[in-house]
Coordinates of C-alpha atoms in Angstrom, one line a residue:
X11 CA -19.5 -58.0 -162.4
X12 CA -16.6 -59.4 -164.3
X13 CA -14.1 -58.1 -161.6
X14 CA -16.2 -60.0 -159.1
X15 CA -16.5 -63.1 -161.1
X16 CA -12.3 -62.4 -161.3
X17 CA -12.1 -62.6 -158.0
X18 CA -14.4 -65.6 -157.4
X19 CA -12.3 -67.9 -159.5
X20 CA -9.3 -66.6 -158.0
X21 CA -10.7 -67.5 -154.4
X22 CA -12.5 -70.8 -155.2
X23 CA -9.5 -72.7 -155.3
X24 CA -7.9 -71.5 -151.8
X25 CA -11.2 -72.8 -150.6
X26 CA -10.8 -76.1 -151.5
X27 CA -7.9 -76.1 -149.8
X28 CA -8.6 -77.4 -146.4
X29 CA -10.5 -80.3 -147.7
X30 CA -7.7 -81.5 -150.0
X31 CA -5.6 -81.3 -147.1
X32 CA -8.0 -83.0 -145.0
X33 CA -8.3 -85.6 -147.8
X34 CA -5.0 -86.2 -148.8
X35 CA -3.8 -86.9 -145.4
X36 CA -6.5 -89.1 -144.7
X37 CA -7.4 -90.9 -147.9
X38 CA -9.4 -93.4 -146.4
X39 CA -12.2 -91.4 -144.4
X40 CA -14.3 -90.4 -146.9
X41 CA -14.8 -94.7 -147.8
X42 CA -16.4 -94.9 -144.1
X43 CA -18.2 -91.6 -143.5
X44 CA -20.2 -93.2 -140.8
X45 CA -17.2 -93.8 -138.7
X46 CA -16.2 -90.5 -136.6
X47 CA -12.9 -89.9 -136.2
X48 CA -11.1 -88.5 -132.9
X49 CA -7.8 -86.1 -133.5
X50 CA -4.7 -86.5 -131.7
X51 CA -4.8 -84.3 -129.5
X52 CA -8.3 -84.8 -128.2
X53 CA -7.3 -88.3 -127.5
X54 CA -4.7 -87.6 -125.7
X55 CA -6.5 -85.2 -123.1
X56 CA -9.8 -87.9 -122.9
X57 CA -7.2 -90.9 -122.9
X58 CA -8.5 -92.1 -119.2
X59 CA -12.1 -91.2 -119.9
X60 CA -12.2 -93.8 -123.1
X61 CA -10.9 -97.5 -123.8
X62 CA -8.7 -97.4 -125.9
X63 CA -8.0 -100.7 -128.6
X64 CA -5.2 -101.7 -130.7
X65 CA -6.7 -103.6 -133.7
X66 CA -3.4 -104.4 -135.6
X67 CA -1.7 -107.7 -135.1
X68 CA 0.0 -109.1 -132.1
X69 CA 3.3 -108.7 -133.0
X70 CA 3.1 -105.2 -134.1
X71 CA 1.2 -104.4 -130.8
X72 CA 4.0 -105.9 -128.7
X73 CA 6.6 -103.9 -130.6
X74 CA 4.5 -100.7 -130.5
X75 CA 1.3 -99.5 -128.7
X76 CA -0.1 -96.6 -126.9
X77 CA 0.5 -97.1 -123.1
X78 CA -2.7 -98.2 -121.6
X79 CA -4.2 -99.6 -125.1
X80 CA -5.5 -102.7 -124.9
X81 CA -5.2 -105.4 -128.0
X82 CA -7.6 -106.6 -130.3
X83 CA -7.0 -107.9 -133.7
X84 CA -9.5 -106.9 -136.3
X85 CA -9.3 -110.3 -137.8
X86 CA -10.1 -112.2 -133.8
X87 CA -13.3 -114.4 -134.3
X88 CA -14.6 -112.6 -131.5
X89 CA -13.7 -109.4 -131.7
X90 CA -17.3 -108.5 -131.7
X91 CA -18.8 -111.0 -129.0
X92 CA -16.0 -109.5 -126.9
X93 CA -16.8 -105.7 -127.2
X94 CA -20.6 -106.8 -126.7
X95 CA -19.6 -108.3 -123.4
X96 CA -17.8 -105.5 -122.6
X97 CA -20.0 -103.1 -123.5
X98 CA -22.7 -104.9 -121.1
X99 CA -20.9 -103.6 -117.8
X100 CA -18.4 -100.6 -119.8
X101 CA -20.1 -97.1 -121.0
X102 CA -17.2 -95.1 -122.5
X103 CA -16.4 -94.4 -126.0
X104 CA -14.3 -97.0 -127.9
X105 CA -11.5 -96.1 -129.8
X106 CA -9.6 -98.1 -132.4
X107 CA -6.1 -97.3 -133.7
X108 CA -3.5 -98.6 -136.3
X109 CA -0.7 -97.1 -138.5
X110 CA -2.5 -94.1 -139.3
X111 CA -3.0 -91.9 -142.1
X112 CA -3.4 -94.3 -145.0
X113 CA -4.4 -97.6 -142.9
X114 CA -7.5 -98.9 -142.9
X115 CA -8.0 -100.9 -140.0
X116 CA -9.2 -98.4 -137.4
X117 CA -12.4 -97.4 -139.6
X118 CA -12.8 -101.1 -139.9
X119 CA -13.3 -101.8 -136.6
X120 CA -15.4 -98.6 -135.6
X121 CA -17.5 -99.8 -138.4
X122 CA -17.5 -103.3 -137.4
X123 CA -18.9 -102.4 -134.0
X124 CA -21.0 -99.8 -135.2
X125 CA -23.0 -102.7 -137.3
X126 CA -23.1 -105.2 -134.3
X127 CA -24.7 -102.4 -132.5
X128 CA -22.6 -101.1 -130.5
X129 CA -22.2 -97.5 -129.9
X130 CA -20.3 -94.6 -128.9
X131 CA -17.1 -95.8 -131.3
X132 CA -14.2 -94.0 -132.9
X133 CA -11.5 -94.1 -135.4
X134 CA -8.9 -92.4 -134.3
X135 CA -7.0 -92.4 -137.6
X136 CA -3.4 -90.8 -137.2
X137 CA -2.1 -93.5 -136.1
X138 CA 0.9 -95.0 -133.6
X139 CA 4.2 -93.1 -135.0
X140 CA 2.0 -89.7 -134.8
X141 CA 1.1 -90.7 -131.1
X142 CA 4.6 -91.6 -130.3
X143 CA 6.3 -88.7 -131.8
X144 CA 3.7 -86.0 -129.9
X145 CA 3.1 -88.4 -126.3
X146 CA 6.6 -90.5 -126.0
X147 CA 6.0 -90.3 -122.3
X148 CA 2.2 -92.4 -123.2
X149 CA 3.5 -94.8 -125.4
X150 CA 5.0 -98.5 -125.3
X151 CA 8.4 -99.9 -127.7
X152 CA 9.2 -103.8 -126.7
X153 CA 8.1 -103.0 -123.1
X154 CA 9.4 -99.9 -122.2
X155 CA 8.2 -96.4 -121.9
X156 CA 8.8 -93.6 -122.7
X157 CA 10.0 -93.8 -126.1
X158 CA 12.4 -92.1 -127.2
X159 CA 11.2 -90.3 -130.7
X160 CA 14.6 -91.1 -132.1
X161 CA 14.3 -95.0 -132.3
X162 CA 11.3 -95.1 -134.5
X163 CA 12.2 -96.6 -137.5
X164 CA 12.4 -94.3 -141.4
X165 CA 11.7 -95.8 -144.2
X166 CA 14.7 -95.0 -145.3
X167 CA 17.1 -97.1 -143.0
X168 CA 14.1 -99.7 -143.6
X169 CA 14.8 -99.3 -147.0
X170 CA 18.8 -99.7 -146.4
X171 CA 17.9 -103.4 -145.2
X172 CA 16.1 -104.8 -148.0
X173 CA 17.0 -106.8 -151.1
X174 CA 15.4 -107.2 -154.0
X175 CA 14.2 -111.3 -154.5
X176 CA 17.2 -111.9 -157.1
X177 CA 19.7 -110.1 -154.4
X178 CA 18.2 -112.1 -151.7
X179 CA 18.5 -115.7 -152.9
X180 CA 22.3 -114.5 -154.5
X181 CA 23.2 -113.4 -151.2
X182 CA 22.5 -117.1 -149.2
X183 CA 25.8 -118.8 -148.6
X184 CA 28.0 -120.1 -145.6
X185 CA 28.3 -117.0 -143.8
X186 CA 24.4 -116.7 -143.9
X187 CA 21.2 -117.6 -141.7
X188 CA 17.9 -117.7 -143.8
X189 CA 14.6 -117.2 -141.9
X190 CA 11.0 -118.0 -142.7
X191 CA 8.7 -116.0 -140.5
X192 CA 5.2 -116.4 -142.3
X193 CA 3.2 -118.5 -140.1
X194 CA 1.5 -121.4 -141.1
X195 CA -1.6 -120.4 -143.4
X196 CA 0.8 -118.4 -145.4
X197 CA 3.2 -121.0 -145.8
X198 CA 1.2 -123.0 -147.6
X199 CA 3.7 -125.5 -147.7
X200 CA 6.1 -123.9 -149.5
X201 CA 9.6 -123.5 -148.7
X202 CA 11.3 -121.0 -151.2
X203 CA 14.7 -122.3 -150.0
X204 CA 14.5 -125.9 -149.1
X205 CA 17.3 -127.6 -147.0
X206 CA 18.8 -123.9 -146.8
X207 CA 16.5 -122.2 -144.3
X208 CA 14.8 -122.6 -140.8
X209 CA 11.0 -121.8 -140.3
X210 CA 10.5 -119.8 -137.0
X211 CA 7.2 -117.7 -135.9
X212 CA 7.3 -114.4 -135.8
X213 CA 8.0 -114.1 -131.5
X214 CA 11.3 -112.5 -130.3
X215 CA 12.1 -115.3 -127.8
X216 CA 12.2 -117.8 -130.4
X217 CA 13.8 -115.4 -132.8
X218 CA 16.6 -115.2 -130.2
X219 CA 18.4 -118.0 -130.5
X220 CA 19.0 -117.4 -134.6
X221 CA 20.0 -113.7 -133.7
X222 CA 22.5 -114.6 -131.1
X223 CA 24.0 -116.8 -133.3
X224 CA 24.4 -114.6 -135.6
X225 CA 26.2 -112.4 -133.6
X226 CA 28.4 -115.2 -132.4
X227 CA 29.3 -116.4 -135.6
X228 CA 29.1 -113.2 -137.3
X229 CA 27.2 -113.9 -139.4
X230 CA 24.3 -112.4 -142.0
X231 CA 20.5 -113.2 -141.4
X232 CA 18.2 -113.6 -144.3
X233 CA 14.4 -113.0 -143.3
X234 CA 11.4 -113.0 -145.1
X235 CA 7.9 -112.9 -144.5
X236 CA 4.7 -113.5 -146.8
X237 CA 4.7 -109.6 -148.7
X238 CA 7.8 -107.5 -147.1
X239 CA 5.5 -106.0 -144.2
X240 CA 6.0 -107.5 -141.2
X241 CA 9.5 -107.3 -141.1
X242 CA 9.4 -103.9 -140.3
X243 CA 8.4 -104.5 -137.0
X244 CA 10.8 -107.2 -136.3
X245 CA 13.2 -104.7 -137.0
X246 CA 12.7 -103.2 -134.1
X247 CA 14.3 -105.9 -132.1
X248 CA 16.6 -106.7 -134.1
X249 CA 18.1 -103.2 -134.0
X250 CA 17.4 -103.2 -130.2
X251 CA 19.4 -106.6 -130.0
X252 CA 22.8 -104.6 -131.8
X253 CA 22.3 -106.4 -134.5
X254 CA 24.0 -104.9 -137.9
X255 CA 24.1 -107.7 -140.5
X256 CA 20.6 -108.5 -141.2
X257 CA 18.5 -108.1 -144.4
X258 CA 14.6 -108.5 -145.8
X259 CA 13.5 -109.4 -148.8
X260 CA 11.6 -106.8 -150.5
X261 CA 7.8 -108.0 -151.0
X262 CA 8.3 -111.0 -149.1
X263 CA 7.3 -114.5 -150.6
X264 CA 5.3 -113.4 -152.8
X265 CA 7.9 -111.1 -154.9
X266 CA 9.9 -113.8 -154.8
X267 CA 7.0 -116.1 -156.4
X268 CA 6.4 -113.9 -158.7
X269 CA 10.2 -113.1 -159.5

Protein backbone atom coordinates (compact mmCIF):
# COMPACT_ATOMS: atom_id res chain seq x y z
CA UNK A 1 0.00 0.00 0.00
CA UNK A 2 2.68 2.54 0.65
CA UNK A 3 4.51 1.58 -2.60
CA UNK A 4 1.30 2.35 -4.35
CA UNK A 5 0.48 5.45 -2.66
CA UNK A 6 4.53 6.13 -3.81
CA UNK A 7 3.72 5.81 -7.00
CA UNK A 8 0.48 7.85 -7.03
CA UNK A 9 2.12 10.98 -5.82
CA UNK A 10 4.81 10.43 -8.20
CA UNK A 11 2.23 10.21 -11.17
CA UNK A 12 -0.28 12.85 -10.05
CA UNK A 13 1.75 15.58 -11.07
CA UNK A 14 2.67 14.32 -14.81
CA UNK A 15 -1.12 14.34 -14.96
CA UNK A 16 -1.69 17.70 -14.43
CA UNK A 17 0.47 18.24 -17.06
CA UNK A 18 -1.54 18.63 -20.09
CA UNK A 19 -3.95 21.02 -18.45
CA UNK A 20 -1.13 23.38 -17.28
CA UNK A 21 -0.04 23.34 -20.69
CA UNK A 22 -3.39 23.78 -22.06
CA UNK A 23 -3.77 26.70 -19.49
CA UNK A 24 -0.73 28.40 -19.65
CA UNK A 25 -0.96 28.83 -23.34
CA UNK A 26 -4.32 29.95 -23.27
CA UNK A 27 -4.75 31.92 -20.02
CA UNK A 28 -7.92 33.38 -21.03
CA UNK A 29 -10.26 30.30 -21.81
CA UNK A 30 -11.04 29.10 -18.69
CA UNK A 31 -12.74 33.15 -18.00
CA UNK A 32 -15.29 32.20 -20.90
CA UNK A 33 -15.97 28.49 -20.64
CA UNK A 34 -19.03 28.92 -22.74
CA UNK A 35 -17.21 29.91 -25.70
CA UNK A 36 -15.73 26.78 -27.74
CA UNK A 37 -12.71 27.15 -29.19
CA UNK A 38 -11.52 25.84 -32.80
CA UNK A 39 -7.62 24.72 -33.12
CA UNK A 40 -5.48 25.74 -35.87
CA UNK A 41 -5.43 23.20 -37.80
CA UNK A 42 -9.07 22.45 -37.84
CA UNK A 43 -9.64 25.87 -39.16
CA UNK A 44 -7.59 25.65 -41.55
CA UNK A 45 -9.10 22.43 -43.32
CA UNK A 46 -13.03 23.87 -42.62
CA UNK A 47 -11.73 27.46 -43.66
CA UNK A 48 -14.39 27.55 -46.82
CA UNK A 49 -17.15 25.73 -44.87
CA UNK A 50 -17.19 28.72 -42.02
CA UNK A 51 -17.13 32.65 -42.10
CA UNK A 52 -14.52 33.63 -40.84
CA UNK A 53 -14.25 37.47 -38.78
CA UNK A 54 -11.50 39.59 -37.77
CA UNK A 55 -12.66 41.43 -34.51
CA UNK A 56 -9.47 43.54 -33.92
CA UNK A 57 -9.22 47.09 -35.18
CA UNK A 58 -9.08 48.35 -38.71
CA UNK A 59 -5.66 49.17 -38.89
CA UNK A 60 -4.28 46.04 -37.51
CA UNK A 61 -6.67 44.11 -39.93
CA UNK A 62 -5.37 46.02 -42.97
CA UNK A 63 -1.74 45.29 -41.93
CA UNK A 64 -2.52 41.65 -41.08
CA UNK A 65 -5.45 39.16 -41.64
CA UNK A 66 -6.25 35.74 -42.65
CA UNK A 67 -6.99 35.69 -46.48
CA UNK A 68 -10.64 35.50 -46.87
CA UNK A 69 -11.43 36.93 -43.19
CA UNK A 70 -13.81 39.44 -43.22
CA UNK A 71 -13.57 42.62 -40.60
CA UNK A 72 -15.52 43.37 -37.72
CA UNK A 73 -14.40 45.39 -34.80
CA UNK A 74 -15.53 44.19 -31.43
CA UNK A 75 -16.10 47.70 -30.35
CA UNK A 76 -18.65 48.50 -33.97
CA UNK A 77 -22.07 49.64 -32.60
CA UNK A 78 -23.45 47.03 -34.72
CA UNK A 79 -21.46 44.40 -34.52
CA UNK A 80 -24.36 42.46 -33.30
CA UNK A 81 -27.37 43.87 -35.58
CA UNK A 82 -24.97 42.92 -38.36
CA UNK A 83 -24.27 39.16 -37.49
CA UNK A 84 -28.17 38.91 -36.82
CA UNK A 85 -28.69 40.05 -40.33
CA UNK A 86 -26.40 37.82 -41.53
CA UNK A 87 -27.24 35.06 -39.74
CA UNK A 88 -31.01 35.51 -41.25
CA UNK A 89 -29.81 34.23 -44.85
CA UNK A 90 -26.06 32.55 -43.57
CA UNK A 91 -25.99 28.96 -41.58
CA UNK A 92 -22.26 28.31 -41.08
CA UNK A 93 -20.33 28.54 -37.99
CA UNK A 94 -18.81 31.86 -37.06
CA UNK A 95 -15.49 32.26 -36.14
CA UNK A 96 -13.71 35.19 -34.48
CA UNK A 97 -9.95 35.70 -34.30
CA UNK A 98 -7.34 38.19 -32.82
CA UNK A 99 -3.69 38.11 -31.54
CA UNK A 100 -4.03 34.87 -30.02
CA UNK A 101 -2.85 33.13 -27.07
CA UNK A 102 -3.21 35.77 -24.31
CA UNK A 103 -5.85 38.24 -26.30
CA UNK A 104 -9.11 38.44 -25.28
CA UNK A 105 -11.06 39.68 -28.00
CA UNK A 106 -11.98 36.50 -29.91
CA UNK A 107 -13.91 34.98 -26.68
CA UNK A 108 -15.40 38.39 -26.52
CA UNK A 109 -17.04 38.32 -29.53
CA UNK A 110 -18.09 34.51 -29.52
CA UNK A 111 -19.64 35.38 -26.31
CA UNK A 112 -21.09 38.53 -27.55
CA UNK A 113 -23.02 36.66 -30.22
CA UNK A 114 -23.69 33.80 -28.17
CA UNK A 115 -25.91 36.28 -25.76
CA UNK A 116 -27.67 38.04 -28.66
CA UNK A 117 -28.65 34.60 -29.66
CA UNK A 118 -26.93 33.62 -32.18
CA UNK A 119 -25.42 30.28 -32.60
CA UNK A 120 -23.00 28.03 -33.98
CA UNK A 121 -19.89 30.52 -32.83
CA UNK A 122 -16.23 30.04 -32.21
CA UNK A 123 -13.10 31.41 -30.73
CA UNK A 124 -10.52 30.46 -32.47
CA UNK A 125 -7.95 31.60 -29.98
CA UNK A 126 -4.25 31.10 -31.42
CA UNK A 127 -4.35 33.80 -33.12
CA UNK A 128 -2.90 35.67 -36.52
CA UNK A 129 1.10 35.17 -36.18
CA UNK A 130 0.22 31.31 -35.43
CA UNK A 131 -1.94 31.32 -38.63
CA UNK A 132 0.69 33.12 -40.63
CA UNK A 133 3.59 31.12 -39.57
CA UNK A 134 1.65 27.45 -40.26
CA UNK A 135 -0.68 28.92 -43.69
CA UNK A 136 1.59 31.88 -45.23
CA UNK A 137 0.05 30.90 -48.54
CA UNK A 138 -3.84 31.80 -46.62
CA UNK A 139 -2.84 34.88 -45.17
CA UNK A 140 -2.85 38.71 -45.99
CA UNK A 141 0.36 41.55 -44.93
CA UNK A 142 -0.53 45.23 -46.45
CA UNK A 143 -2.29 43.53 -49.38
CA UNK A 144 -0.32 40.90 -50.41
CA UNK A 145 -0.24 37.18 -50.12
CA UNK A 146 1.53 34.88 -49.27
CA UNK A 147 3.48 36.08 -46.53
CA UNK A 148 6.53 35.39 -46.12
CA UNK A 149 7.08 33.99 -42.32
CA UNK A 150 10.23 36.04 -42.19
CA UNK A 151 8.65 39.62 -42.21
CA UNK A 152 6.65 39.17 -39.19
CA UNK A 153 7.78 41.37 -36.70
CA UNK A 154 9.79 40.01 -32.97
CA UNK A 155 9.52 41.64 -30.25
CA UNK A 156 12.79 42.01 -30.09
CA UNK A 157 13.50 44.30 -33.23
CA UNK A 158 10.11 45.96 -31.84
CA UNK A 159 11.88 46.44 -28.83
CA UNK A 160 15.14 47.89 -30.80
CA UNK A 161 12.72 50.90 -31.82
CA UNK A 162 11.42 52.12 -28.69
CA UNK A 163 12.41 54.86 -26.26
CA UNK A 164 11.65 55.25 -23.01
CA UNK A 165 9.36 58.76 -22.40
CA UNK A 166 12.55 60.69 -21.06
CA UNK A 167 14.59 59.34 -24.22
CA UNK A 168 11.75 60.23 -26.48
CA UNK A 169 11.13 63.92 -25.68
CA UNK A 170 15.41 64.21 -25.38
CA UNK A 171 15.66 62.89 -28.70
CA UNK A 172 13.21 65.81 -30.56
CA UNK A 173 15.35 68.33 -32.39
CA UNK A 174 16.05 69.69 -35.99
CA UNK A 175 16.85 66.50 -37.53
CA UNK A 176 13.52 65.07 -36.15
CA UNK A 177 9.72 64.52 -37.28
CA UNK A 178 7.33 64.02 -34.23
CA UNK A 179 3.97 62.19 -34.85
CA UNK A 180 0.75 61.94 -32.96
CA UNK A 181 -1.19 58.97 -34.11
CA UNK A 182 -3.98 58.58 -31.38
CA UNK A 183 -7.12 59.60 -32.86
CA UNK A 184 -9.36 61.96 -31.60
CA UNK A 185 -11.18 60.44 -28.33
CA UNK A 186 -7.71 59.74 -27.08
CA UNK A 187 -6.35 62.88 -27.72
CA UNK A 188 -8.37 64.47 -25.50
CA UNK A 189 -6.98 67.60 -26.43
CA UNK A 190 -3.70 67.21 -25.37
CA UNK A 191 -0.69 67.72 -27.22
CA UNK A 192 2.40 66.36 -25.28
CA UNK A 193 4.65 68.41 -27.68
CA UNK A 194 2.92 71.58 -28.67
CA UNK A 195 4.28 73.68 -31.69
CA UNK A 196 6.78 70.60 -32.12
CA UNK A 197 4.70 67.83 -33.58
CA UNK A 198 2.00 67.04 -36.38
CA UNK A 199 -1.27 65.12 -35.50
CA UNK A 200 -1.98 62.41 -38.33
CA UNK A 201 -4.44 59.30 -38.09
CA UNK A 202 -3.30 56.21 -38.00
CA UNK A 203 -3.77 55.40 -42.28
CA UNK A 204 -0.67 54.72 -44.35
CA UNK A 205 -1.59 57.07 -47.18
CA UNK A 206 -1.69 59.94 -44.94
CA UNK A 207 1.33 58.65 -43.06
CA UNK A 208 3.12 58.84 -46.42
CA UNK A 209 3.84 62.06 -46.91
CA UNK A 210 5.75 62.40 -43.24
CA UNK A 211 7.66 59.05 -44.14
CA UNK A 212 8.93 60.22 -47.42
CA UNK A 213 10.04 63.14 -46.07
CA UNK A 214 11.86 61.64 -43.81
CA UNK A 215 13.63 59.73 -46.17
CA UNK A 216 14.34 62.79 -48.22
CA UNK A 217 15.58 64.74 -45.61
CA UNK A 218 17.01 62.08 -43.73
CA UNK A 219 15.67 62.47 -41.09
CA UNK A 220 14.34 60.62 -37.66
CA UNK A 221 10.51 60.09 -36.97
CA UNK A 222 9.20 60.32 -33.53
CA UNK A 223 5.69 58.47 -33.17
CA UNK A 224 3.51 57.80 -30.50
CA UNK A 225 0.27 56.54 -29.90
CA UNK A 226 -2.11 56.52 -26.69
CA UNK A 227 -0.25 53.23 -24.61
CA UNK A 228 2.73 51.93 -27.05
CA UNK A 229 0.41 49.31 -28.91
CA UNK A 230 -0.52 50.32 -32.01
CA UNK A 231 2.63 51.23 -33.17
CA UNK A 232 3.49 47.87 -33.73
CA UNK A 233 1.45 47.52 -36.47
CA UNK A 234 2.52 50.61 -38.18
CA UNK A 235 5.71 49.22 -38.07
CA UNK A 236 4.91 47.11 -40.53
CA UNK A 237 4.81 49.77 -43.20
CA UNK A 238 7.22 51.61 -42.10
CA UNK A 239 9.77 48.71 -42.41
CA UNK A 240 8.04 47.89 -45.82
CA UNK A 241 8.58 51.58 -46.85
CA UNK A 242 12.81 51.10 -46.21
CA UNK A 243 12.53 53.07 -43.55
CA UNK A 244 15.50 52.83 -40.82
CA UNK A 245 15.34 55.96 -38.60
CA UNK A 246 12.16 55.76 -36.90
CA UNK A 247 11.36 55.31 -33.14
CA UNK A 248 8.17 54.75 -30.54
CA UNK A 249 7.66 55.80 -27.40
CA UNK A 250 7.42 53.06 -25.02
CA UNK A 251 3.71 53.04 -23.41
CA UNK A 252 2.63 55.72 -25.62
CA UNK A 253 0.98 58.95 -24.04
CA UNK A 254 0.13 57.69 -21.25
CA UNK A 255 3.86 56.74 -19.93
CA UNK A 256 4.65 59.88 -20.87
CA UNK A 257 1.82 61.41 -18.60
CA UNK A 258 2.62 59.60 -16.14
CA UNK A 259 6.52 60.15 -16.50
Amino acid sequence: MKKLRKFLVFLAPLLLVPSLQANEAFPARELFPKVPTIELEELYSKRNDVMIFDVRSTYEYNTLHIKNSRHLGLDDPDFVSTLQQLRENEARPLVFYCNGHTCKKSYQAAQKAQKSGIDKVYAYDAGIFTWVKAYPDEAVLLGKSPVEPSRLISGETLEAHMLTPGAFGERIGVDTIVLDIRDAIQKNSINLFPMRQHSVPLDNAKLKSYVDKAVRENKTLLIYDAVGKQVRWLQYYLEDEGLKNYFFMKGGAKAFLNY
